[in-house]
Short mmCIF file of C-alpha atoms in Angstrom, two decimals:
data_model
loop_
_atom_site.label_atom_id
_atom_site.label_comp_id
_atom_site.label_asym_id
_atom_site.label_seq_id
_atom_site.Cartn_x
_atom_site.Cartn_y
_atom_site.Cartn_z
CA MET O 184 -42.24 3.90 90.49
CA PHE O 185 -39.91 4.72 87.58
CA ASN O 186 -40.73 3.37 84.23
CA SER O 187 -38.39 1.65 82.17
CA LYS O 188 -37.12 4.63 80.11
CA LYS O 189 -36.30 6.34 83.28
CA HIS O 190 -34.30 3.22 84.18
CA ASN O 191 -32.14 3.75 81.13
CA PHE O 192 -30.28 6.48 82.56
CA PHE O 193 -28.80 4.24 85.37
CA ASP O 194 -28.12 1.57 82.79
CA HIS O 195 -26.24 4.32 80.60
CA PHE O 196 -24.28 5.57 83.49
CA GLU O 197 -23.07 2.19 84.42
CA GLN O 198 -21.99 1.49 80.71
CA LEU O 199 -20.47 4.89 80.29
CA ALA O 200 -18.29 4.26 83.51
CA ALA O 201 -17.36 0.86 82.08
CA ILE O 202 -16.39 2.41 78.73
CA VAL O 203 -14.11 4.91 80.57
CA HIS O 204 -12.47 2.08 82.48
CA LYS O 205 -12.02 0.22 79.34
CA GLY O 206 -10.05 3.27 77.90
CA THR O 207 -7.97 3.79 81.09
CA HIS O 208 -7.18 0.00 81.00
CA LEU O 209 -6.13 -0.09 77.44
CA PHE O 210 -3.76 2.80 78.21
CA SER O 211 -2.20 1.24 81.08
CA GLU O 212 -1.73 -1.93 78.83
CA MET O 213 -0.13 0.38 76.22
CA VAL O 214 2.36 1.91 78.50
CA GLY O 215 2.97 -1.57 80.20
CA ASN O 216 4.00 -2.99 76.82
CA TYR O 217 5.07 0.06 74.75
CA GLN O 218 5.16 -1.69 71.23
CA GLU O 219 2.89 -1.19 68.21
CA VAL O 220 1.86 2.08 69.78
CA GLU O 221 -0.06 3.58 66.65
CA ALA O 222 -2.58 0.48 66.83
CA LYS O 223 -3.01 0.71 70.61
CA VAL O 224 -3.76 4.42 70.32
CA ALA O 225 -6.26 3.92 67.44
CA ALA O 226 -8.09 1.31 69.69
CA ILE O 227 -8.30 3.79 72.58
CA LYS O 228 -9.83 6.25 70.10
CA GLU O 229 -12.40 3.81 69.10
CA VAL O 230 -13.37 3.44 72.96
CA GLU O 231 -13.45 7.37 73.09
CA LYS O 232 -15.87 7.29 70.16
CA GLU O 233 -17.92 4.84 71.83
CA GLY O 234 -18.24 6.97 74.94
CA ASP O 235 -19.23 9.97 72.69
CA ALA O 236 -21.95 8.01 71.10
CA LEU O 237 -23.39 6.92 74.48
CA VAL O 238 -23.16 10.52 75.81
CA ARG O 239 -25.15 11.64 72.78
CA LYS O 240 -27.69 9.04 73.35
CA ILE O 241 -28.10 10.11 77.15
CA MET O 242 -28.46 13.80 75.97
CA ASN O 243 -31.21 12.82 73.46
CA GLU O 244 -33.02 10.76 76.09
CA LEU O 245 -32.62 13.68 78.76
CA ASN O 246 -34.42 15.83 76.15
CA SER O 247 -37.11 13.61 75.37
CA THR O 248 -38.01 12.41 79.03
CA PHE O 249 -40.54 14.50 80.84
CA ILE O 250 -39.77 13.06 84.35
CA THR O 251 -36.19 11.92 85.04
CA PRO O 252 -35.03 9.81 88.07
CA LEU O 253 -32.44 12.55 88.91
CA GLU O 254 -32.28 16.12 88.34
CA ARG O 255 -31.76 17.09 84.73
CA GLU O 256 -28.55 19.13 85.62
CA ASP O 257 -27.05 16.03 87.56
CA ILE O 258 -27.43 13.91 84.68
CA HIS O 259 -25.99 16.24 82.21
CA SER O 260 -23.04 17.06 84.47
CA LEU O 261 -22.46 13.42 85.38
CA ALA O 262 -22.40 12.28 81.64
CA HIS O 263 -19.93 14.97 80.59
CA THR O 264 -17.86 14.51 83.50
CA LEU O 265 -17.42 10.83 82.98
CA ASP O 266 -16.99 11.65 79.17
CA THR O 267 -14.07 14.13 80.09
CA VAL O 268 -12.01 11.46 81.79
CA LEU O 269 -12.12 9.37 78.63
CA ASP O 270 -11.49 12.39 76.32
CA LEU O 271 -8.26 13.14 78.55
CA ILE O 272 -6.95 9.44 78.53
CA ASP O 273 -7.63 9.52 74.71
CA GLY O 274 -5.64 12.80 74.31
CA VAL O 275 -2.63 11.65 76.29
CA ALA O 276 -2.44 8.44 74.25
CA ASP O 277 -2.56 10.62 71.16
CA ARG O 278 0.18 12.89 72.32
CA MET O 279 2.48 9.87 73.17
CA PHE O 280 2.34 8.93 69.62
CA LEU O 281 2.49 12.38 68.13
CA TYR O 282 5.40 13.41 70.31
CA GLN O 283 7.21 10.14 69.66
CA VAL O 284 7.65 9.35 73.14
CA LYS O 285 10.38 6.48 72.98
CA GLN O 286 10.20 4.86 76.48
CA ILE O 287 8.02 4.76 79.60
CA ASP O 288 9.41 5.80 82.79
CA PRO O 289 8.27 4.04 85.97
CA GLY O 290 6.17 7.00 87.11
CA LEU O 291 4.35 7.10 84.04
CA LEU O 292 3.44 3.45 84.30
CA ALA O 293 2.50 3.96 88.11
CA GLN O 294 0.23 6.90 86.91
CA ALA O 295 -1.45 4.77 84.36
CA ASN O 296 -2.06 1.92 86.87
CA ILE O 297 -3.61 4.38 89.58
CA LEU O 298 -5.88 5.80 86.97
CA ALA O 299 -7.06 2.20 85.86
CA LYS O 300 -7.78 1.47 89.57
CA CYS O 301 -9.63 4.75 89.95
CA THR O 302 -11.99 4.21 86.83
CA ALA O 303 -12.76 0.64 88.10
CA LYS O 304 -14.00 2.21 91.27
CA LEU O 305 -16.24 4.48 89.15
CA ILE O 306 -18.05 1.53 87.93
CA GLU O 307 -18.77 0.53 91.33
CA LEU O 308 -19.89 4.09 92.06
CA THR O 309 -22.33 4.52 89.30
CA ARG O 310 -24.13 1.12 90.37
CA THR O 311 -24.98 2.93 93.76
CA LEU O 312 -27.11 5.40 91.88
CA ARG O 313 -30.08 2.92 91.71
CA LYS O 314 -30.15 2.48 95.59
CA LEU O 315 -28.77 5.83 96.73
CA ASP O 316 -27.10 4.09 99.56
CA HIS O 317 -25.09 6.81 101.15
CA ALA O 318 -22.83 4.67 103.30
CA VAL O 319 -21.94 2.70 100.20
CA VAL O 320 -21.30 5.65 98.14
CA THR O 321 -19.10 7.34 100.93
CA GLY O 322 -17.00 4.36 101.11
CA ILE O 323 -16.27 4.09 97.42
CA ALA O 324 -15.82 7.78 97.15
CA ARG O 325 -13.10 7.60 99.95
CA GLU O 326 -11.20 4.94 97.95
CA ILE O 327 -11.30 7.15 94.89
CA LYS O 328 -10.16 10.24 96.90
CA GLU O 329 -7.19 8.17 98.22
CA LEU O 330 -6.19 6.92 94.71
CA GLU O 331 -6.30 10.58 93.59
CA HIS O 332 -4.02 11.61 96.38
CA GLU O 333 -1.66 8.70 95.39
CA SER O 334 -1.84 10.01 91.84
CA ASP O 335 -1.05 13.60 93.09
CA ARG O 336 1.85 12.44 95.12
CA ASN O 337 3.28 10.24 91.95
CA TYR O 338 2.69 13.29 89.60
CA ARG O 339 4.78 15.85 91.94
CA LYS O 340 7.59 13.14 91.92
CA MET O 341 7.51 12.67 88.28
CA VAL O 342 7.49 16.37 87.58
CA SER O 343 10.54 16.87 89.94
CA GLN O 344 12.56 14.27 88.41
CA LEU O 345 11.91 15.45 84.95
CA LEU O 346 12.67 19.08 85.71
CA ASN O 347 15.81 18.32 87.72
CA ALA O 348 17.47 15.69 85.68
CA PRO O 349 20.96 16.66 84.68
CA GLY O 350 21.20 17.15 80.86
CA GLN O 351 17.51 16.97 80.31
CA ASP O 352 16.51 17.87 76.75
CA PRO O 353 14.23 21.10 77.18
CA ILE O 354 11.90 20.18 74.32
CA GLU O 355 11.42 16.59 75.64
CA ALA O 356 10.84 17.98 79.13
CA ILE O 357 7.97 20.15 77.73
CA LYS O 358 6.57 17.14 76.00
CA LEU O 359 6.47 14.99 79.05
CA LYS O 360 5.36 17.62 81.41
CA GLU O 361 2.29 18.15 79.22
CA ILE O 362 1.68 14.20 79.22
CA TYR O 363 2.02 14.23 82.97
CA ASP O 364 -0.22 17.10 83.52
CA LYS O 365 -3.16 15.70 81.38
CA LEU O 366 -2.83 12.29 83.33
CA GLU O 367 -3.13 14.23 86.46
CA ASP O 368 -6.13 16.10 85.04
CA CYS O 369 -7.67 12.82 84.21
CA ALA O 370 -7.42 11.65 87.95
CA ASP O 371 -8.77 15.05 89.00
CA PHE O 372 -11.96 14.46 86.77
CA ALA O 373 -12.31 10.93 88.06
CA GLU O 374 -12.55 12.62 91.61
CA ASP O 375 -14.98 15.01 90.33
CA VAL O 376 -17.29 12.24 89.19
CA SER O 377 -17.08 10.83 92.67
CA ASN O 378 -18.04 14.26 94.30
CA LEU O 379 -20.97 14.57 91.68
CA VAL O 380 -22.34 11.13 92.79
CA GLU O 381 -21.88 11.94 96.52
CA GLY O 382 -23.95 15.02 95.89
CA ILE O 383 -26.62 13.41 93.95
CA VAL O 384 -26.98 10.81 96.56
CA LEU O 385 -27.27 13.34 99.34
CA LYS O 386 -29.82 15.20 97.40
CA ASN O 387 -32.01 12.08 96.55
CA ALA O 388 -31.47 9.67 99.64
#
């Protein structure tokens, strides 16, 4: 029987996944209504700080808890991988403001929406850690993988259109390519979270 302190880890992971989703949701809203960008970037930065604070709390509790509900390495890896998703989306938003991106192409909006859907699934996924139901985890993980594949297809299309557009300004192309790359990295790390949870469930079921 786990004591209440051990249950904190499950609560924290669910909270962290919700914070990650909040960040990607704010990003998708930002690109969907690309006005007052500086304020929207600042709002995403505040969410990123919230995520960092929770990760520090998880690490502190990990260091002070003698018996943990999951392996220490798994708790550490899951917390930092979730946080990486949030760090990346914060970095993308920041770059868009610093690089003075003027308008949003349909591919970028699609990518933001895919990512928001993906992180919504991460909330569902972290909830499964309490019961370690392999069938449920596998189903959610499959949906996340499908979203990552959709993200990958959209990324390839965006890059192709960007690099083959006639009269493309090379400096603008470099800026946008970096933004596209970071967004795809974000989807990749979301899938990494899914893979970690699947592995945890297999070890503990």
